[in-house]
Tab-separated table of C-alpha atoms in Angstrom:
chain	number	residue	atom	x	y	z
F	1	UNK	CA	-24.315	1.994	-1.408
F	2	UNK	CA	-22.020	1.336	-4.368
F	3	UNK	CA	-21.600	3.985	-7.034
F	4	UNK	CA	-22.799	3.221	-10.609
F	5	UNK	CA	-20.375	0.871	-12.361
F	6	UNK	CA	-18.676	-0.292	-9.248
F	7	UNK	CA	-17.000	-3.705	-9.553
F	8	UNK	CA	-16.717	-4.019	-5.787
F	9	UNK	CA	-17.877	-1.955	-2.855
F	10	UNK	CA	-16.998	-2.145	0.804
F	11	UNK	CA	-17.670	0.057	3.830
F	12	UNK	CA	-15.071	0.500	6.535
F	13	UNK	CA	-16.476	1.911	9.781
F	14	UNK	CA	-14.716	3.608	12.717
F	15	UNK	CA	-16.951	5.085	15.390
F	16	UNK	CA	-14.594	5.959	18.151
F	17	UNK	CA	-11.327	7.247	16.623
F	18	UNK	CA	-8.166	5.621	17.865
F	19	UNK	CA	-9.818	3.577	20.595
F	20	UNK	CA	-12.124	0.655	20.082
F	21	UNK	CA	-12.618	-1.207	16.832
F	22	UNK	CA	-12.751	-0.492	13.202
F	23	UNK	CA	-14.708	-2.959	11.150
F	24	UNK	CA	-15.991	-3.835	7.692
F	25	UNK	CA	-19.781	-3.536	7.532
F	26	UNK	CA	-21.405	-6.813	6.654
F	27	UNK	CA	-18.304	-8.864	7.267
F	28	UNK	CA	-18.615	-10.005	10.904
F	29	UNK	CA	-15.155	-11.648	10.712
F	30	UNK	CA	-13.216	-8.464	9.911
F	31	UNK	CA	-12.846	-6.253	12.871
F	32	UNK	CA	-9.585	-4.750	14.151
F	33	UNK	CA	-8.848	-3.142	17.519
F	34	UNK	CA	-7.191	0.246	16.737
F	35	UNK	CA	-4.870	2.552	18.591
F	36	UNK	CA	-2.559	5.445	18.057
F	37	UNK	CA	1.020	4.899	16.982
F	38	UNK	CA	2.000	7.737	19.268
F	39	UNK	CA	0.908	6.060	22.505
F	40	UNK	CA	1.413	2.535	23.700
F	41	UNK	CA	-1.702	0.492	23.229
F	42	UNK	CA	-3.024	-2.644	21.691
F	43	UNK	CA	-4.496	-2.728	18.227
F	44	UNK	CA	-3.444	-1.637	14.823
F	45	UNK	CA	-2.979	1.911	13.669
F	46	UNK	CA	-3.461	3.867	10.452
F	47	UNK	CA	0.206	3.564	9.444
F	48	UNK	CA	-0.014	-0.219	9.587
F	49	UNK	CA	-3.266	-0.285	7.594
F	50	UNK	CA	-1.851	2.041	4.948
F	51	UNK	CA	1.259	-0.116	4.608
F	52	UNK	CA	-0.718	-3.317	4.278
F	53	UNK	CA	-3.061	-1.824	1.660
F	54	UNK	CA	-0.230	-0.562	-0.496
F	55	UNK	CA	1.996	-3.712	-0.171
F	56	UNK	CA	-0.970	-6.001	-0.968
F	57	UNK	CA	-2.498	-4.143	-3.864
F	58	UNK	CA	0.780	-3.154	-5.449
F	59	UNK	CA	2.307	-6.625	-5.328
F	60	UNK	CA	-0.907	-8.216	-6.739
F	61	UNK	CA	-0.749	-5.708	-9.594
F	62	UNK	CA	2.873	-6.478	-10.282
F	63	UNK	CA	1.978	-10.146	-10.428
F	64	UNK	CA	-0.656	-9.360	-13.097
F	65	UNK	CA	1.875	-7.291	-15.087
F	66	UNK	CA	4.421	-10.193	-14.815
F	67	UNK	CA	1.787	-12.566	-16.222
F	68	UNK	CA	1.073	-10.211	-19.105
F	69	UNK	CA	4.756	-10.289	-19.975
F	70	UNK	CA	4.860	-14.082	-19.505
F	71	UNK	CA	7.284	-13.739	-16.545
F	72	UNK	CA	7.206	-15.706	-13.326
F	73	UNK	CA	6.029	-13.859	-10.181
F	74	UNK	CA	9.178	-12.932	-8.255
F	75	UNK	CA	8.285	-9.623	-6.622
F	76	UNK	CA	8.107	-8.865	-2.863
F	77	UNK	CA	6.871	-5.506	-1.694
F	78	UNK	CA	7.722	-3.858	1.565
F	79	UNK	CA	6.140	-0.519	2.448
F	80	UNK	CA	7.590	1.796	5.123
F	81	UNK	CA	5.225	4.297	6.597
F	82	UNK	CA	6.588	7.027	8.832
F	83	UNK	CA	4.653	9.702	10.672
F	84	UNK	CA	6.245	13.028	10.946
F	85	UNK	CA	5.151	16.390	12.319
F	86	UNK	CA	4.521	19.178	9.789
F	87	UNK	CA	3.312	22.754	9.908
F	88	UNK	CA	-0.335	21.876	10.423
F	89	UNK	CA	-0.129	18.589	12.357
F	90	UNK	CA	1.142	15.323	11.023
F	91	UNK	CA	1.999	13.731	7.726
F	92	UNK	CA	2.873	10.192	6.493
F	93	UNK	CA	6.015	9.543	4.425
F	94	UNK	CA	5.474	6.342	2.452
F	95	UNK	CA	8.389	4.416	0.923
F	96	UNK	CA	7.421	1.396	-1.289
F	97	UNK	CA	10.400	-0.875	-1.966
F	98	UNK	CA	10.133	-3.695	-4.569
F	99	UNK	CA	12.568	-6.658	-4.685
F	100	UNK	CA	12.431	-8.843	-7.808
F	101	UNK	CA	14.819	-11.750	-7.515
F	102	UNK	CA	16.382	-12.827	-10.801
F	103	UNK	CA	15.185	-9.754	-12.754
F	104	UNK	CA	17.650	-7.077	-13.903
F	105	UNK	CA	17.185	-3.599	-12.381
F	106	UNK	CA	16.092	-2.005	-15.719
F	107	UNK	CA	13.393	-4.613	-16.423
F	108	UNK	CA	12.203	-4.538	-12.770
F	109	UNK	CA	11.948	-0.703	-12.910
F	110	UNK	CA	9.889	-0.971	-16.177
F	111	UNK	CA	7.512	-3.487	-14.503
F	112	UNK	CA	7.195	-1.264	-11.422
F	113	UNK	CA	6.485	1.804	-13.569
F	114	UNK	CA	3.827	-0.102	-15.471
F	115	UNK	CA	2.200	-1.349	-12.246
F	116	UNK	CA	2.034	2.235	-10.911
F	117	UNK	CA	-0.324	3.064	-13.704
F	118	UNK	CA	-2.570	-0.001	-13.105
F	119	UNK	CA	-2.701	-0.444	-9.326
F	120	UNK	CA	-5.670	1.481	-7.850
F	121	UNK	CA	-3.789	2.273	-4.675
F	122	UNK	CA	-0.612	3.381	-6.501
F	123	UNK	CA	-2.743	5.578	-8.814
F	124	UNK	CA	-4.270	7.235	-5.785
F	125	UNK	CA	-0.964	8.048	-4.009
F	126	UNK	CA	1.812	8.158	-6.652
F	127	UNK	CA	1.579	11.912	-7.266
F	128	UNK	CA	2.017	12.742	-3.613
F	129	UNK	CA	5.481	14.195	-2.809
F	130	UNK	CA	5.636	12.038	0.408
F	131	UNK	CA	5.359	8.811	-1.615
F	132	UNK	CA	8.193	6.972	-3.346
F	133	UNK	CA	8.487	3.718	-5.256
F	134	UNK	CA	11.918	2.102	-5.497
F	135	UNK	CA	13.352	-1.131	-6.975
F	136	UNK	CA	15.851	-2.450	-4.537
F	137	UNK	CA	18.493	-5.311	-4.320
F	138	UNK	CA	17.707	-5.590	-0.583
F	139	UNK	CA	15.169	-4.018	1.713
F	140	UNK	CA	16.494	-1.023	3.698
F	141	UNK	CA	13.995	-0.425	6.504
């Protein structure tokens, strides 16, 4: 059930951990086989899903910001997600790289900074010490 004021609601379901299928309730066409990144297996893993969510939402938000400033959409977003061991188990390190062809570095940085305050995914993760956003001249993954 959606919370009051919700503009959109979805329910992602996983019933068997890192084996089987994760799916979106009510959307029969969206089901993904899942597996662990730490063992060889078919299916997607949480790292890939996190990367896709961030890249998609953040680039869409940058496009809106560019439109507000009457600029053409030039951004491409790559998100690197690494899993590392830490003191209590595992952690993700997320590196978001933004390439904006034809836009000087200072202006690109200003657009990225603005987008970090509008993008719902960026707002959720930007304060985490394991997350970085960087304007780049070329991708470095």
